[in-house]
């Protein structure tokens, strides 16, 4: 129906035009002859005839002629513009090409071998003039000129210019090559000037090359016939297409006669006033042009309203504003008196050719009453579906409560609050003795609200409050008018008065129950600007709360399991790192939000002023991963006490992981990665090995960062297909070792290469930072808030033991060498201020050196290290190890290691590729020693 009214207007105009056209064609023949015969009094009958023919051709009845002329004119203008643009572009391209050729020729000549030498020679003109001619002919430019730095031409394709000064070459004399359109003597040209420099960058001469402007114009003129030929062809094609369109238009408008057009108008008029939809046509000036009978009845338009402004007809404000605005709408419902009208508006142009609006009106009062309930039900189902999608997206209790509040606002309530038991928020089992709840979420149409903020304790002490009644009964409670809700007002009179003053008027409160256990309560509030809650709203609120309660309970259970796993994980990680002087250490452990993994780190002091740095990762999350991590960490501690090299320790760990997987019914897939590094502060060497783990980052003292890409990597623990390889680095004092798990550099929005690049850039900034500051910077720059994997980070800054704290001696395999070394050790202890322990140290060294000389092999080496304790080391080339035993009373020996074990705090054996090292540790000051009679009794046992 929207097209009938503009059709009527168009047909009315067309009918008048066709009637005039038809009357002209069927007029009386005599009249036609009279009009066609020139008058005798007319001074120029043929001239008037031509003018009448032109007017007829251009008049309103010759639409085909107007279209023809318009198309030809537009085509001519567009083609002329295109020709002008192409001409300008050809001129510009010619100049640009000339500049480029000039620059290439000048640069080639300036860089040619011998140019610089010729310029420095005493007679540059004879040496350069032949090459100038060759360069001009070979490059296709009009001139080539070689000048001194001051601009004096030394050689030129025009010999008459030699010796004259060139203009505008100052930029090139300062060392800058340039191109330009030069206008002046000797000719206007597109030229380039290039400096000739020596090895030190000093300008020794200038080379200029160029193409004259008149030659560029000749190039453009040669292209003009082609352009004009193309333009003529295009104009011819446009004219032919315009003629064809004009002929078709003339044929299509010539077939209708007055009878047919009159019949079409009568049918249109009958349909327009017979339909049950109102039709209005409003002109572009906001005045009513046409209204059918149905529109007059629906809008109660008075008689004689045509040509009056639509806003002056006494219509309801909304519908009058819509009709006058010319806005295009579809089925927009407006109230007109006691009716609800569905309004559709469309512009009349370009269909009718006249600016304006056509509107159709349909009475939907009864339909709205029937469909209102269905619409509400559909909206409620949509909200429940959205709640199922949006509530419970995370396993966080507070976030789930926030999602419940956000889903219900603003489509169901103006404000929503969620109160939960404290035990639920902590992930614990809810208790029936808890009386107070804590506000976990608050959402509303406006940022300001009259309610207590999130985190406050909300009490319901009065049983008649809607919240207390809902918690007691287990069902929702509706308060349609809070002005008369005395129990709610009595619970918190100041808060209730503030809410009522704000405009809160209606409430639905529903308990959150899951598995028969109350988790909290949710409240839906409406203001005075919204209709109060109806009884059917209560059932919807209970359904929404039931779905949310399940999600909250799942989040609570996950929170409990996550807390237990985190507690287990942290209990298995080192709480306080052991004291040692080899490295300064800082560390971070960050559990994942989705679940605890098996990442761990450790710092293990080793004998001989050494320390082991360990970082590992067990695949998986949860309690199982944390327990496996604890087993591996314990195993690493046990293996490190045996003072094994890193590759052997990782080999034993590989066997352990394989055995764990076999015990648990696994298929032998890799379940863990590990990086083990041993740093020796006496030598500065660091030995590293890794099994499926990312290589550490090395921050050198100068601030440069190396990610050790060449460090060999072995398969993860549990695969065991290849032996573990080690790498040894010599680290300067103050170097930083950054050990980490893959959770630091990998993220779902960032691949590992991007993570390593970010780690490198973060560590590069500020190389003098302490390990604690480096840890903080890495965590701040790289740790994502929504991480799905846990992170272990260990940063160690290396130290070197001062040379004066190290004493070493080489011994031959001769028992007589024991006494001099023992005396030298005593003197060294006196220099260190450790004379109090000299006797016990000499006794220990005597036994160790004697065993090495008697039972070992060359080379024998003695080393004393003055650190937190005194470390004595005796190494030899034999791999046989002495054993502590009880000597019989008849044995002549076998008591040396027993004495060593009694006087030393710790002792042990470390195997090296060249043999073994027996070491002892003693406190720096006298410690309680066993009584001599006890030692004698023990030795004689």
PDB file of N, CA, C and O in Angstrom, residues 584-590 601 737-739 744 759 762-763 769-783 791-797:
ATOM      1  N   UNK A 584      73.061 -14.314  44.424  1.00  0.00           N
ATOM      2  CA  UNK A 584      71.925 -13.607  45.003  1.00  0.00           C
ATOM      3  C   UNK A 584      70.683 -14.046  44.245  1.00  0.00           C
ATOM      4  O   UNK A 584      70.654 -14.011  43.004  1.00  0.00           O
ATOM      5  N   UNK A 585      69.656 -14.449  44.968  1.00  0.00           N
ATOM      6  CA  UNK A 585      68.515 -15.116  44.345  1.00  0.00           C
ATOM      7  C   UNK A 585      67.230 -14.375  44.683  1.00  0.00           C
ATOM      8  O   UNK A 585      67.054 -13.860  45.796  1.00  0.00           O
ATOM      9  N   UNK A 586      66.314 -14.318  43.685  1.00  0.00           N
ATOM     10  CA  UNK A 586      64.930 -13.876  43.875  1.00  0.00           C
ATOM     11  C   UNK A 586      64.050 -14.830  43.084  1.00  0.00           C
ATOM     12  O   UNK A 586      64.472 -15.391  42.065  1.00  0.00           O
ATOM     13  N   UNK A 587      62.818 -15.009  43.524  1.00  0.00           N
ATOM     14  CA  UNK A 587      61.957 -16.014  42.880  1.00  0.00           C
ATOM     15  C   UNK A 587      60.503 -15.560  42.944  1.00  0.00           C
ATOM     16  O   UNK A 587      60.126 -14.722  43.772  1.00  0.00           O
ATOM     17  N   UNK A 588      59.698 -16.129  42.073  1.00  0.00           N
ATOM     18  CA  UNK A 588      58.250 -15.932  42.061  1.00  0.00           C
ATOM     19  C   UNK A 588      57.592 -17.247  41.663  1.00  0.00           C
ATOM     20  O   UNK A 588      58.080 -17.959  40.785  1.00  0.00           O
ATOM     21  N   UNK A 589      56.491 -17.540  42.338  1.00  0.00           N
ATOM     22  CA  UNK A 589      55.623 -18.637  41.891  1.00  0.00           C
ATOM     23  C   UNK A 589      54.206 -18.087  41.807  1.00  0.00           C
ATOM     24  O   UNK A 589      53.669 -17.577  42.799  1.00  0.00           O
ATOM     25  N   UNK A 590      53.581 -18.180  40.629  1.00  0.00           N
ATOM     26  CA  UNK A 590      52.241 -17.649  40.387  1.00  0.00           C
ATOM     27  C   UNK A 590      51.361 -18.781  39.898  1.00  0.00           C
ATOM     28  O   UNK A 590      51.528 -19.269  38.771  1.00  0.00           O
ATOM     29  N   UNK A 601      60.645 -24.746  41.619  1.00  0.00           N
ATOM     30  CA  UNK A 601      62.002 -24.226  41.533  1.00  0.00           C
ATOM     31  C   UNK A 601      62.713 -24.605  42.816  1.00  0.00           C
ATOM     32  O   UNK A 601      62.085 -24.948  43.829  1.00  0.00           O
ATOM     33  N   UNK A 737      71.328 -15.130  35.777  1.00  0.00           N
ATOM     34  CA  UNK A 737      70.695 -16.300  35.177  1.00  0.00           C
ATOM     35  C   UNK A 737      69.200 -16.235  35.492  1.00  0.00           C
ATOM     36  O   UNK A 737      68.810 -16.141  36.658  1.00  0.00           O
ATOM     37  N   UNK A 738      68.367 -16.267  34.441  1.00  0.00           N
ATOM     38  CA  UNK A 738      66.913 -16.195  34.592  1.00  0.00           C
ATOM     39  C   UNK A 738      66.344 -17.532  34.150  1.00  0.00           C
ATOM     40  O   UNK A 738      66.334 -17.859  32.960  1.00  0.00           O
ATOM     41  N   UNK A 739      65.885 -18.324  35.100  1.00  0.00           N
ATOM     42  CA  UNK A 739      65.280 -19.622  34.831  1.00  0.00           C
ATOM     43  C   UNK A 739      63.771 -19.495  34.988  1.00  0.00           C
ATOM     44  O   UNK A 739      63.291 -18.854  35.936  1.00  0.00           O
ATOM     45  N   UNK A 744      55.487 -18.578  31.548  1.00  0.00           N
ATOM     46  CA  UNK A 744      55.865 -17.163  31.519  1.00  0.00           C
ATOM     47  C   UNK A 744      55.860 -16.614  30.101  1.00  0.00           C
ATOM     48  O   UNK A 744      55.456 -15.468  29.877  1.00  0.00           O
ATOM     49  N   UNK A 759      60.489 -11.088  26.762  1.00  0.00           N
ATOM     50  CA  UNK A 759      61.367 -11.336  27.915  1.00  0.00           C
ATOM     51  C   UNK A 759      62.734 -10.697  27.690  1.00  0.00           C
ATOM     52  O   UNK A 759      63.299 -10.077  28.602  1.00  0.00           O
ATOM     53  N   UNK A 762      62.469  -6.969  28.127  1.00  0.00           N
ATOM     54  CA  UNK A 762      62.247  -6.603  29.524  1.00  0.00           C
ATOM     55  C   UNK A 762      63.535  -6.709  30.329  1.00  0.00           C
ATOM     56  O   UNK A 762      63.834  -5.847  31.160  1.00  0.00           O
ATOM     57  N   UNK A 763      64.310  -7.758  30.092  1.00  0.00           N
ATOM     58  CA  UNK A 763      65.562  -7.924  30.830  1.00  0.00           C
ATOM     59  C   UNK A 763      66.627  -6.944  30.372  1.00  0.00           C
ATOM     60  O   UNK A 763      67.530  -6.598  31.137  1.00  0.00           O
ATOM     61  N   UNK A 769      69.863  -3.838  37.679  1.00  0.00           N
ATOM     62  CA  UNK A 769      68.820  -4.120  38.650  1.00  0.00           C
ATOM     63  C   UNK A 769      69.179  -5.336  39.500  1.00  0.00           C
ATOM     64  O   UNK A 769      69.869  -6.259  39.057  1.00  0.00           O
ATOM     65  N   UNK A 770      68.672  -5.352  40.717  1.00  0.00           N
ATOM     66  CA  UNK A 770      68.859  -6.492  41.594  1.00  0.00           C
ATOM     67  C   UNK A 770      67.972  -7.637  41.125  1.00  0.00           C
ATOM     68  O   UNK A 770      67.020  -7.437  40.356  1.00  0.00           O
ATOM     69  N   UNK A 771      68.253  -8.879  41.561  1.00  0.00           N
ATOM     70  CA  UNK A 771      67.372  -9.991  41.175  1.00  0.00           C
ATOM     71  C   UNK A 771      65.914  -9.750  41.567  1.00  0.00           C
ATOM     72  O   UNK A 771      65.002 -10.110  40.818  1.00  0.00           O
ATOM     73  N   UNK A 772      65.671  -9.137  42.719  1.00  0.00           N
ATOM     74  CA  UNK A 772      64.301  -8.857  43.125  1.00  0.00           C
ATOM     75  C   UNK A 772      63.645  -7.864  42.167  1.00  0.00           C
ATOM     76  O   UNK A 772      62.471  -8.035  41.780  1.00  0.00           O
ATOM     77  N   UNK A 773      64.377  -6.843  41.762  1.00  0.00           N
ATOM     78  CA  UNK A 773      63.827  -5.872  40.814  1.00  0.00           C
ATOM     79  C   UNK A 773      63.614  -6.498  39.445  1.00  0.00           C
ATOM     80  O   UNK A 773      62.634  -6.178  38.751  1.00  0.00           O
ATOM     81  N   UNK A 774      64.496  -7.394  39.041  1.00  0.00           N
ATOM     82  CA  UNK A 774      64.303  -8.081  37.762  1.00  0.00           C
ATOM     83  C   UNK A 774      63.071  -8.962  37.808  1.00  0.00           C
ATOM     84  O   UNK A 774      62.284  -9.006  36.846  1.00  0.00           O
ATOM     85  N   UNK A 775      62.863  -9.664  38.905  1.00  0.00           N
ATOM     86  CA  UNK A 775      61.652 -10.490  39.061  1.00  0.00           C
ATOM     87  C   UNK A 775      60.408  -9.630  38.946  1.00  0.00           C
ATOM     88  O   UNK A 775      59.452  -9.973  38.240  1.00  0.00           O
ATOM     89  N   UNK A 776      60.405  -8.502  39.632  1.00  0.00           N
ATOM     90  CA  UNK A 776      59.235  -7.631  39.624  1.00  0.00           C
ATOM     91  C   UNK A 776      58.973  -7.079  38.231  1.00  0.00           C
ATOM     92  O   UNK A 776      57.821  -7.007  37.779  1.00  0.00           O
ATOM     93  N   UNK A 777      60.034  -6.694  37.515  1.00  0.00           N
ATOM     94  CA  UNK A 777      59.855  -6.150  36.167  1.00  0.00           C
ATOM     95  C   UNK A 777      59.323  -7.204  35.206  1.00  0.00           C
ATOM     96  O   UNK A 777      58.445  -6.930  34.382  1.00  0.00           O
ATOM     97  N   UNK A 778      59.825  -8.434  35.296  1.00  0.00           N
ATOM     98  CA  UNK A 778      59.359  -9.502  34.399  1.00  0.00           C
ATOM     99  C   UNK A 778      57.906  -9.841  34.674  1.00  0.00           C
ATOM    100  O   UNK A 778      57.098  -9.996  33.754  1.00  0.00           O
ATOM    101  N   UNK A 779      57.544  -9.944  35.933  1.00  0.00           N
ATOM    102  CA  UNK A 779      56.151 -10.262  36.268  1.00  0.00           C
ATOM    103  C   UNK A 779      55.226  -9.147  35.808  1.00  0.00           C
ATOM    104  O   UNK A 779      54.145  -9.397  35.254  1.00  0.00           O
ATOM    105  N   UNK A 780      55.635  -7.898  36.021  1.00  0.00           N
ATOM    106  CA  UNK A 780      54.782  -6.777  35.630  1.00  0.00           C
ATOM    107  C   UNK A 780      54.605  -6.692  34.116  1.00  0.00           C
ATOM    108  O   UNK A 780      53.535  -6.341  33.627  1.00  0.00           O
ATOM    109  N   UNK A 781      55.627  -7.030  33.352  1.00  0.00           N
ATOM    110  CA  UNK A 781      55.555  -6.873  31.898  1.00  0.00           C
ATOM    111  C   UNK A 781      54.963  -8.088  31.196  1.00  0.00           C
ATOM    112  O   UNK A 781      54.384  -7.938  30.118  1.00  0.00           O
ATOM    113  N   UNK A 782      55.067  -9.279  31.780  1.00  0.00           N
ATOM    114  CA  UNK A 782      54.748 -10.486  31.009  1.00  0.00           C
ATOM    115  C   UNK A 782      53.599 -11.313  31.563  1.00  0.00           C
ATOM    116  O   UNK A 782      53.001 -12.089  30.818  1.00  0.00           O
ATOM    117  N   UNK A 783      53.286 -11.186  32.811  1.00  0.00           N
ATOM    118  CA  UNK A 783      52.259 -12.049  33.392  1.00  0.00           C
ATOM    119  C   UNK A 783      50.885 -11.489  33.054  1.00  0.00           C
ATOM    120  O   UNK A 783      50.583 -10.331  33.354  1.00  0.00           O
ATOM    121  N   UNK A 791      53.315 -20.335  36.812  1.00  0.00           N
ATOM    122  CA  UNK A 791      54.597 -19.765  36.416  1.00  0.00           C
ATOM    123  C   UNK A 791      55.570 -19.912  37.579  1.00  0.00           C
ATOM    124  O   UNK A 791      55.242 -19.565  38.718  1.00  0.00           O
ATOM    125  N   UNK A 792      56.765 -20.413  37.278  1.00  0.00           N
ATOM    126  CA  UNK A 792      57.873 -20.422  38.230  1.00  0.00           C
ATOM    127  C   UNK A 792      59.010 -19.607  37.620  1.00  0.00           C
ATOM    128  O   UNK A 792      59.396 -19.823  36.465  1.00  0.00           O
ATOM    129  N   UNK A 793      59.532 -18.677  38.393  1.00  0.00           N
ATOM    130  CA  UNK A 793      60.582 -17.772  37.921  1.00  0.00           C
ATOM    131  C   UNK A 793      61.677 -17.726  38.977  1.00  0.00           C
ATOM    132  O   UNK A 793      61.404 -17.512  40.160  1.00  0.00           O
ATOM    133  N   UNK A 794      62.917 -17.909  38.548  1.00  0.00           N
ATOM    134  CA  UNK A 794      64.069 -17.901  39.450  1.00  0.00           C
ATOM    135  C   UNK A 794      65.157 -17.049  38.801  1.00  0.00           C
ATOM    136  O   UNK A 794      65.589 -17.327  37.683  1.00  0.00           O
ATOM    137  N   UNK A 795      65.579 -15.988  39.498  1.00  0.00           N
ATOM    138  CA  UNK A 795      66.614 -15.078  39.003  1.00  0.00           C
ATOM    139  C   UNK A 795      67.794 -15.139  39.970  1.00  0.00           C
ATOM    140  O   UNK A 795      67.627 -14.947  41.182  1.00  0.00           O
ATOM    141  N   UNK A 796      68.985 -15.408  39.428  1.00  0.00           N
ATOM    142  CA  UNK A 796      70.195 -15.533  40.245  1.00  0.00           C
ATOM    143  C   UNK A 796      71.277 -14.615  39.693  1.00  0.00           C
ATOM    144  O   UNK A 796      71.569 -14.640  38.494  1.00  0.00           O
ATOM    145  N   UNK A 797      71.867 -13.789  40.573  1.00  0.00           N
ATOM    146  CA  UNK A 797      72.991 -12.912  40.208  1.00  0.00           C
ATOM    147  C   UNK A 797      74.269 -13.553  40.763  1.00  0.00           C
ATOM    148  O   UNK A 797      74.389 -13.794  41.986  1.00  0.00           O
TER     149      UNK A 797
END
